[in-house]
PDB file of N, CA, C and O in Angstrom:
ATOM      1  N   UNK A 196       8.187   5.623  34.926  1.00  0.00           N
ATOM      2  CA  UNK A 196       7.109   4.781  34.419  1.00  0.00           C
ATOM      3  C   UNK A 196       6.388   5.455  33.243  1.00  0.00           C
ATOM      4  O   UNK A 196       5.848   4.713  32.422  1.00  0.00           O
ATOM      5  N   UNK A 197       6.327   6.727  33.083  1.00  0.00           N
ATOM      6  CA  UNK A 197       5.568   7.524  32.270  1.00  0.00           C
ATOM      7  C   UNK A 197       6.277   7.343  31.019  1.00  0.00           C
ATOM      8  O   UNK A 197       5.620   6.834  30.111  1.00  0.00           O
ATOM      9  N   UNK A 198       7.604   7.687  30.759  1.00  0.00           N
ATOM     10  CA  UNK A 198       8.559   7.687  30.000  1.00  0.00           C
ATOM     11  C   UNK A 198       8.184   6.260  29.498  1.00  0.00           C
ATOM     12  O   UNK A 198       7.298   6.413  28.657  1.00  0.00           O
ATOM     13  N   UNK A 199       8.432   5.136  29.628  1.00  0.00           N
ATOM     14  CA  UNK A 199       7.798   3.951  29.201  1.00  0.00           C
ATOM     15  C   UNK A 199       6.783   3.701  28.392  1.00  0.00           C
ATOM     16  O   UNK A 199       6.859   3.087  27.328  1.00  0.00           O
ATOM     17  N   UNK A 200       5.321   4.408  29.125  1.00  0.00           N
ATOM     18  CA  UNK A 200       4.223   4.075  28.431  1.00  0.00           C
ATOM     19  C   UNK A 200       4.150   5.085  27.427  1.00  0.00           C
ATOM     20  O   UNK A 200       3.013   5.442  27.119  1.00  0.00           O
ATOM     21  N   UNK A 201       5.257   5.702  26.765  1.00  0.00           N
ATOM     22  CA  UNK A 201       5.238   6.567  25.713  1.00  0.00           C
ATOM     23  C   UNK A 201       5.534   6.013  24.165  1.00  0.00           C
ATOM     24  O   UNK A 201       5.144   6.284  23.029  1.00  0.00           O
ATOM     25  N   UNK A 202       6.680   4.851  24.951  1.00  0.00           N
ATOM     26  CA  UNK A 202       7.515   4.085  23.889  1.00  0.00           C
ATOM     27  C   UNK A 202       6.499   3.140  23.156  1.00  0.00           C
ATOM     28  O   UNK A 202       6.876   2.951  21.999  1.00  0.00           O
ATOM     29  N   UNK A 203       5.458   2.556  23.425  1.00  0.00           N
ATOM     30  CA  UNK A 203       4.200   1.880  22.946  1.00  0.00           C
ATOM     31  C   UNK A 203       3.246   2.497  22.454  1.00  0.00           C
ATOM     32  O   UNK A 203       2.354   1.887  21.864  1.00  0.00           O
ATOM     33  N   UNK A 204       3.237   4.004  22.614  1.00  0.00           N
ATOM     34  CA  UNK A 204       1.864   4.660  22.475  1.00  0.00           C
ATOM     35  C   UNK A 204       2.536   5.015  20.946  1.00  0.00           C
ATOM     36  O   UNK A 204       1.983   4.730  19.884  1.00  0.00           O
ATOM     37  N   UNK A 205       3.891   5.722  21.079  1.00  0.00           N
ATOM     38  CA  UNK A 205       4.323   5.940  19.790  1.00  0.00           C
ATOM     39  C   UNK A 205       4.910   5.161  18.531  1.00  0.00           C
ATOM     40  O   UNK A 205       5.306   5.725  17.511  1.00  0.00           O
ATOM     41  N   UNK A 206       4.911   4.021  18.709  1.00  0.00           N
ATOM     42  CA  UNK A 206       4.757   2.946  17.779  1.00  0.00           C
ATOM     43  C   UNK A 206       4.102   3.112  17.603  1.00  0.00           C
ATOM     44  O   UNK A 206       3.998   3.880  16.646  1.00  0.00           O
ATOM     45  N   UNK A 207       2.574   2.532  18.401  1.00  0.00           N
ATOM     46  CA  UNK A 207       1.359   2.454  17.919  1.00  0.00           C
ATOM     47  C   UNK A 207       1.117   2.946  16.830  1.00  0.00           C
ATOM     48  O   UNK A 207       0.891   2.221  15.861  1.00  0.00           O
ATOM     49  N   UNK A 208       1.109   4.832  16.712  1.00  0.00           N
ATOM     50  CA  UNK A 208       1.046   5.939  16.018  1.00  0.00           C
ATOM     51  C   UNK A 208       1.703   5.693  14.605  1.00  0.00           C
ATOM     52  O   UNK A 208       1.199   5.806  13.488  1.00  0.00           O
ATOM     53  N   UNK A 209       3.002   5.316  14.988  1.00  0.00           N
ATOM     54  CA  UNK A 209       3.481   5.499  13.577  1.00  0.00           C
ATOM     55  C   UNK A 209       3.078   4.271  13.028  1.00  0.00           C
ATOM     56  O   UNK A 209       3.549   4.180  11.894  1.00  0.00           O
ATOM     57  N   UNK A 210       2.103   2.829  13.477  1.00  0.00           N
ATOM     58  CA  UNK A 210       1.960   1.892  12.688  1.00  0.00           C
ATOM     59  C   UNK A 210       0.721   2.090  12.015  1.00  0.00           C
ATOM     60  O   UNK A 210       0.367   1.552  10.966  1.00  0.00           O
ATOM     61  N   UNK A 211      -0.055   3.102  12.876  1.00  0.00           N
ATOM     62  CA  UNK A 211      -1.730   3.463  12.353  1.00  0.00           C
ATOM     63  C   UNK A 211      -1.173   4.778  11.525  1.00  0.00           C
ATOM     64  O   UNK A 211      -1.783   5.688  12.086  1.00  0.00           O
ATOM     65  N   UNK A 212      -0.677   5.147  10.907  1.00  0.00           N
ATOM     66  CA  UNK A 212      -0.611   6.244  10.075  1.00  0.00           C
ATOM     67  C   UNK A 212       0.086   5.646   8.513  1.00  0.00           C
ATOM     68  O   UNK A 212       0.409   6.327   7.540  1.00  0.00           O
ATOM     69  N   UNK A 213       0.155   4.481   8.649  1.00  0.00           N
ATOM     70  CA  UNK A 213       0.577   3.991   7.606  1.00  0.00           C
ATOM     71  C   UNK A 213      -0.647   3.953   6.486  1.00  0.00           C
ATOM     72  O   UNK A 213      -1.760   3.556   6.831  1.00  0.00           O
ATOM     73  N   UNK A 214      -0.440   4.296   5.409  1.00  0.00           N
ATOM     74  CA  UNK A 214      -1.126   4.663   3.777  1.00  0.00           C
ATOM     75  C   UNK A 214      -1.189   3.488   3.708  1.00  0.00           C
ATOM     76  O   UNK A 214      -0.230   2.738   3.891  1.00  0.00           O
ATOM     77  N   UNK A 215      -3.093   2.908   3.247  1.00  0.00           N
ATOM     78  CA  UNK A 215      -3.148   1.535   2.428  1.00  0.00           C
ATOM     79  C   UNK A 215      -3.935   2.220   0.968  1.00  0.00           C
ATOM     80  O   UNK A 215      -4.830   3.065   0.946  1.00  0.00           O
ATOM     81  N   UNK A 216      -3.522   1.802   0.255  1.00  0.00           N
ATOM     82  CA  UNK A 216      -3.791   1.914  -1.195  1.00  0.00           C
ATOM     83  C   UNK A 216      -4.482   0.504  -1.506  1.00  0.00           C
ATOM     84  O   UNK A 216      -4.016  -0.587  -1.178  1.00  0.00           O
ATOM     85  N   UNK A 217      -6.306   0.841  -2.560  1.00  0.00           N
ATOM     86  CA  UNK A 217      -7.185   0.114  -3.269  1.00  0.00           C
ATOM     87  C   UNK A 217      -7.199   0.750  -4.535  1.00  0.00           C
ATOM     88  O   UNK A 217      -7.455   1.928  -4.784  1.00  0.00           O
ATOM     89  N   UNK A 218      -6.797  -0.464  -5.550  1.00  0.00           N
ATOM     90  CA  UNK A 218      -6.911  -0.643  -6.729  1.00  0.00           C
ATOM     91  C   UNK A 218      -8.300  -1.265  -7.122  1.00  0.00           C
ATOM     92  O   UNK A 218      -8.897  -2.247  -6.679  1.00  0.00           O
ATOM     93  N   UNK A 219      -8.689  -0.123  -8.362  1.00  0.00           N
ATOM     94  CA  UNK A 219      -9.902  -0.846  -8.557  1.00  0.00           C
ATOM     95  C   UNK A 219      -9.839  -1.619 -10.599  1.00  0.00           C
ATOM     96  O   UNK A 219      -9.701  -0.755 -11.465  1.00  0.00           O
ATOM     97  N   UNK A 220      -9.895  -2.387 -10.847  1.00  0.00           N
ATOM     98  CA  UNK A 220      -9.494  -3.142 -12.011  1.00  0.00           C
ATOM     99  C   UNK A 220     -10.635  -2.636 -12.973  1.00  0.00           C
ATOM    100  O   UNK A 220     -11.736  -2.169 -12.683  1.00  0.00           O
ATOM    101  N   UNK A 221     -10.058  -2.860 -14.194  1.00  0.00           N
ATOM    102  CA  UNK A 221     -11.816  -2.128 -15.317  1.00  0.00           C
ATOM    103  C   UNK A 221     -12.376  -3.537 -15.108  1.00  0.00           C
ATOM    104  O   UNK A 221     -13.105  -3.452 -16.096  1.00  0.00           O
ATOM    105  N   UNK A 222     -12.651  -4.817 -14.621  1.00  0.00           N
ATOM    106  CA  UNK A 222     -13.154  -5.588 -14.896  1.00  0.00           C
ATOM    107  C   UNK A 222     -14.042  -5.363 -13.231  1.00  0.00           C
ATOM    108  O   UNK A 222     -14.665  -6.343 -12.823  1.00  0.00           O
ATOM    109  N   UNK A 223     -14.044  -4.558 -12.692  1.00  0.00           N
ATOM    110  CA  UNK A 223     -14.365  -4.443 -10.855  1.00  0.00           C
ATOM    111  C   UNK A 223     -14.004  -5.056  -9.579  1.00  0.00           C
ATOM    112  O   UNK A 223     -14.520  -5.142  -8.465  1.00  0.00           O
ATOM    113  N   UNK A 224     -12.521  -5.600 -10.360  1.00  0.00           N
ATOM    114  CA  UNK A 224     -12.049  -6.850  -9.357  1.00  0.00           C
ATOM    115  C   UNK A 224     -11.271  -5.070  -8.299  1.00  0.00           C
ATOM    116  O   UNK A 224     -11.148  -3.975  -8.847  1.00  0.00           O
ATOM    117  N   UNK A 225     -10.954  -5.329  -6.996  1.00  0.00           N
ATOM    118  CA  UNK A 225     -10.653  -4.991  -5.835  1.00  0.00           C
ATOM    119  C   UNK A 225      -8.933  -5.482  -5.637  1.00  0.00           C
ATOM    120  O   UNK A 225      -8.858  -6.693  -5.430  1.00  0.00           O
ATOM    121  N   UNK A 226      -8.225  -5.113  -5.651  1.00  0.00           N
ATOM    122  CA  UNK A 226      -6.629  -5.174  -5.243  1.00  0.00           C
ATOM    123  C   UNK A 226      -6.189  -3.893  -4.122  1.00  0.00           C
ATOM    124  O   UNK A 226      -6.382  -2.688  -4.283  1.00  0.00           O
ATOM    125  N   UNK A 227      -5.518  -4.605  -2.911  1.00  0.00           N
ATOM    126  CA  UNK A 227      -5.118  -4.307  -2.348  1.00  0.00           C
ATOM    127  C   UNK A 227      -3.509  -4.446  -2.150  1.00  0.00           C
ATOM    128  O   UNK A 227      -3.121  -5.260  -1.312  1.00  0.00           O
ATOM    129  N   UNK A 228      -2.550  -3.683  -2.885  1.00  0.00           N
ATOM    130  CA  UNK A 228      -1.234  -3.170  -2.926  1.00  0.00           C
ATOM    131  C   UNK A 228      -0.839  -3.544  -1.456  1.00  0.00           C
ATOM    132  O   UNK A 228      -1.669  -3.535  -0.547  1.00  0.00           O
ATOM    133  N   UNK A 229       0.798  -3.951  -1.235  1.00  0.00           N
ATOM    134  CA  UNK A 229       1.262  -3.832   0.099  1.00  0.00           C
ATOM    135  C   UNK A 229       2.118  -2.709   0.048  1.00  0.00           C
ATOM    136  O   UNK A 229       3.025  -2.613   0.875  1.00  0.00           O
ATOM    137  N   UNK A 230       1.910  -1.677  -0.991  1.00  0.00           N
ATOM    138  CA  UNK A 230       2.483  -0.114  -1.290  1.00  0.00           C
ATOM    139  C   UNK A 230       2.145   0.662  -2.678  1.00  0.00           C
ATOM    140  O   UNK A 230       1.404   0.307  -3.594  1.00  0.00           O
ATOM    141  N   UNK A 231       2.732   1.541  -2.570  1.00  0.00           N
ATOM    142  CA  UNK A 231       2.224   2.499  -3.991  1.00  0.00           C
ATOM    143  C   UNK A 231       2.720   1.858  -4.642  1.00  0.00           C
ATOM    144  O   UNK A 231       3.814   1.296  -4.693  1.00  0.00           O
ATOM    145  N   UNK A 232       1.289   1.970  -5.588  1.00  0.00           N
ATOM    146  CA  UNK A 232       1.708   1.293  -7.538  1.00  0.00           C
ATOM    147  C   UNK A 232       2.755   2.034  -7.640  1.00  0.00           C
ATOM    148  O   UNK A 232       3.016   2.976  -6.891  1.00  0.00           O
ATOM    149  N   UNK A 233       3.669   1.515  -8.924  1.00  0.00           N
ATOM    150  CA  UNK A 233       4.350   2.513  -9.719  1.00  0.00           C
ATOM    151  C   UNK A 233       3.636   2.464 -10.948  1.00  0.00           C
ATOM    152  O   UNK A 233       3.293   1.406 -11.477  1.00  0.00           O
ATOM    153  N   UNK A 234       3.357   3.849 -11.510  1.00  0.00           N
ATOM    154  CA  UNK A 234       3.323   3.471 -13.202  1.00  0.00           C
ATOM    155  C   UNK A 234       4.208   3.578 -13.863  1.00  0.00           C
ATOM    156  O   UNK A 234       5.009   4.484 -13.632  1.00  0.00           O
ATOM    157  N   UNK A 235       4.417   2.627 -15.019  1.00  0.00           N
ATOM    158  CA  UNK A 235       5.523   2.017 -15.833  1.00  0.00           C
ATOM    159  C   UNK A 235       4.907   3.748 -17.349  1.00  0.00           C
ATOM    160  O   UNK A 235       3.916   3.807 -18.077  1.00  0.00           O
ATOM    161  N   UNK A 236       5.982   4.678 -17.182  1.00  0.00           N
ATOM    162  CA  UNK A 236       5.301   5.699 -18.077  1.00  0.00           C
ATOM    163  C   UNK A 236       5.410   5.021 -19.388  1.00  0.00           C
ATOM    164  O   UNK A 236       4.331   5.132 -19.971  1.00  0.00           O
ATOM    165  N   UNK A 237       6.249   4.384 -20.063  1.00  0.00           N
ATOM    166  CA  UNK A 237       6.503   4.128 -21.713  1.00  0.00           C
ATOM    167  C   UNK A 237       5.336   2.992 -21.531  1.00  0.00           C
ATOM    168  O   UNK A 237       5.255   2.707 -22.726  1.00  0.00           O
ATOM    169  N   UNK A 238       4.433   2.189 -20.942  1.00  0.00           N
ATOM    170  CA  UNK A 238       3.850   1.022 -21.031  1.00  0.00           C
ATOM    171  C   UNK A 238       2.239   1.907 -20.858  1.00  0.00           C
ATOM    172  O   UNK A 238       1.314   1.843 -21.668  1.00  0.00           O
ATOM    173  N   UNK A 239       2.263   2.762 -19.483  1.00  0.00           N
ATOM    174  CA  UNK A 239       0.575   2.949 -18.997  1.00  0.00           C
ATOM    175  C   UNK A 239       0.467   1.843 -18.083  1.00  0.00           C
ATOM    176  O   UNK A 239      -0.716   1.549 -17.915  1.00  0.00           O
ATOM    177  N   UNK A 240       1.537   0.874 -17.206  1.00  0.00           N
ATOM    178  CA  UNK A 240       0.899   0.103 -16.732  1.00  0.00           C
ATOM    179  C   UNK A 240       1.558   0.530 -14.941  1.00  0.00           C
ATOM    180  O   UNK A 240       2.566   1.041 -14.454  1.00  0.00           O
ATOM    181  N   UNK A 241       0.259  -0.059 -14.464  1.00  0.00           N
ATOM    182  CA  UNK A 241       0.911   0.054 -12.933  1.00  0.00           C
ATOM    183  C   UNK A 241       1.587  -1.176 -12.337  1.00  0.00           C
ATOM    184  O   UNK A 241       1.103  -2.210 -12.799  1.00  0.00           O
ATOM    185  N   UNK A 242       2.206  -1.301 -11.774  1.00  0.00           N
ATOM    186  CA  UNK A 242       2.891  -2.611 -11.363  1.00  0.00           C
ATOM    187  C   UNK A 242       2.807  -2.281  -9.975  1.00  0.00           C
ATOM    188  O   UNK A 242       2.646  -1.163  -9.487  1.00  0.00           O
ATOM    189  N   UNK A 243       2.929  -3.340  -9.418  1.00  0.00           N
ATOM    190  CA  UNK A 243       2.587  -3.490  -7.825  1.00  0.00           C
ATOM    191  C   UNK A 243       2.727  -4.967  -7.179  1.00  0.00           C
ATOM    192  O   UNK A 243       2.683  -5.928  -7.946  1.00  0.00           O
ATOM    193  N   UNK A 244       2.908  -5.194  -5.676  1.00  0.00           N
ATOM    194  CA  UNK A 244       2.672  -6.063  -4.688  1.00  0.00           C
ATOM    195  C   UNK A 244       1.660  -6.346  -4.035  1.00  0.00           C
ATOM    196  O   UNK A 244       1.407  -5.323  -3.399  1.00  0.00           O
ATOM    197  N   UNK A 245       1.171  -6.849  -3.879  1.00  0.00           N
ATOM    198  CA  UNK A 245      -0.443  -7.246  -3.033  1.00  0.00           C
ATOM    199  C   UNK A 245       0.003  -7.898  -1.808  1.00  0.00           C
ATOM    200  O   UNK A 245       1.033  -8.546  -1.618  1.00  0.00           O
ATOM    201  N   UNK A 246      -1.245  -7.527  -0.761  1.00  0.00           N
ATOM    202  CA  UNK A 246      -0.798  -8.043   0.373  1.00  0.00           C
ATOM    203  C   UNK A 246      -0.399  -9.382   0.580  1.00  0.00           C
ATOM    204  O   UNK A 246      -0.068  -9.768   1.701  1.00  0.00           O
ATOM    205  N   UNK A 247      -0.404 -10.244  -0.572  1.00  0.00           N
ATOM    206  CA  UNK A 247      -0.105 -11.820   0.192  1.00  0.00           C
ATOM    207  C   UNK A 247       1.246 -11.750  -0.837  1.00  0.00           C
ATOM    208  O   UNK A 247       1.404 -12.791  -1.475  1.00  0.00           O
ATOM    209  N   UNK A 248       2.142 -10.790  -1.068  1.00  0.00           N
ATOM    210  CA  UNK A 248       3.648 -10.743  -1.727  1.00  0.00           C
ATOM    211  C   UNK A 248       2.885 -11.690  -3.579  1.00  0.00           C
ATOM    212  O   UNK A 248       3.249 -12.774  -4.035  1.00  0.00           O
ATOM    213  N   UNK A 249       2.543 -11.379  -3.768  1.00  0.00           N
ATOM    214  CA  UNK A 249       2.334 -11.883  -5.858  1.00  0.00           C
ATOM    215  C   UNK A 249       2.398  -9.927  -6.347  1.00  0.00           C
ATOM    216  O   UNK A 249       1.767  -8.902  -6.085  1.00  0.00           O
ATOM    217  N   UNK A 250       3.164 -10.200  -6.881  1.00  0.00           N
ATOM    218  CA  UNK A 250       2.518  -9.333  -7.575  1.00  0.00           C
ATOM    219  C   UNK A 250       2.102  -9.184  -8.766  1.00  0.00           C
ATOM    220  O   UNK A 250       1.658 -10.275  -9.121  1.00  0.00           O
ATOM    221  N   UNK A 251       1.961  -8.140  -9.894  1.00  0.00           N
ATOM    222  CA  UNK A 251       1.053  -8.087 -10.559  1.00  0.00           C
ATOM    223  C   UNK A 251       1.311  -6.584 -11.264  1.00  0.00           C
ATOM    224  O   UNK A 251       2.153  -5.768 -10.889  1.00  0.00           O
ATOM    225  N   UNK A 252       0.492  -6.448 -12.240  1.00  0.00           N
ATOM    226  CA  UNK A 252       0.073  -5.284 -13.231  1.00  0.00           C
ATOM    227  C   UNK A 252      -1.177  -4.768 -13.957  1.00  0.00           C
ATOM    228  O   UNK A 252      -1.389  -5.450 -14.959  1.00  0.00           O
ATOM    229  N   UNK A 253      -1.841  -4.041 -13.825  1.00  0.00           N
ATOM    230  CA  UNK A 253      -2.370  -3.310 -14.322  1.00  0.00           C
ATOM    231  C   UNK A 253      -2.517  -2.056 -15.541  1.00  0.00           C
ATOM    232  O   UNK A 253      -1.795  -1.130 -15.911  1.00  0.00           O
ATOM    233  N   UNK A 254      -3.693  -2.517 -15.879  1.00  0.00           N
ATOM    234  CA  UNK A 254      -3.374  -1.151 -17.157  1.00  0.00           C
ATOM    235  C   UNK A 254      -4.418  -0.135 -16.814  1.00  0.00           C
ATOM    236  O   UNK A 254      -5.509  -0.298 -16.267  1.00  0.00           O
ATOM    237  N   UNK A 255      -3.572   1.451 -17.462  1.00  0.00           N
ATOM    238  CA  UNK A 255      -4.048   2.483 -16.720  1.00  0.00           C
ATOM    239  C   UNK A 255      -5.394   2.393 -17.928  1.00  0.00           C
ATOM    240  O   UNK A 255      -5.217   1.992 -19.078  1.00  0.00           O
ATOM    241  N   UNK A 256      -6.693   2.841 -17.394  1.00  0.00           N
ATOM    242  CA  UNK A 256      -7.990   2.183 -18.304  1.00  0.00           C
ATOM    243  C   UNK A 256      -8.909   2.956 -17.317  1.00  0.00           C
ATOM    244  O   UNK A 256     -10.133   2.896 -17.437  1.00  0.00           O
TER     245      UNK A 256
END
């Protein structure tokens, strides 16, 4: 039974240790990524997914 209640505890763990990343815009708008930006190096821009799947770009500013 012990062995069991291990298999839930450690999901749990690895789902609460997951990295959320906030983008903050020069205009003060708030973006929340569904993972790390990348920055685009030849552009300066970050590109990314937001939690409702659109994504989007940013300039480094």
């Amino acid at each position: 039974m012990r062995q069991l209640m291990m298999i839930p505890v450690c999901a749990l763990g690895l789902v609460a240790c997951r990295a959320q990343y906030i983008m903050s815009t020069g205009d003060g708008k708030m973006i929340t990524p569904d993972s790390k930006p990348k920055r685009d190096e030849g552009t300066g821009i970050y590109r990314y997914d937001d939690t409702e799947g659109v994504g989007g770009d940013d300039q480094e500013g």
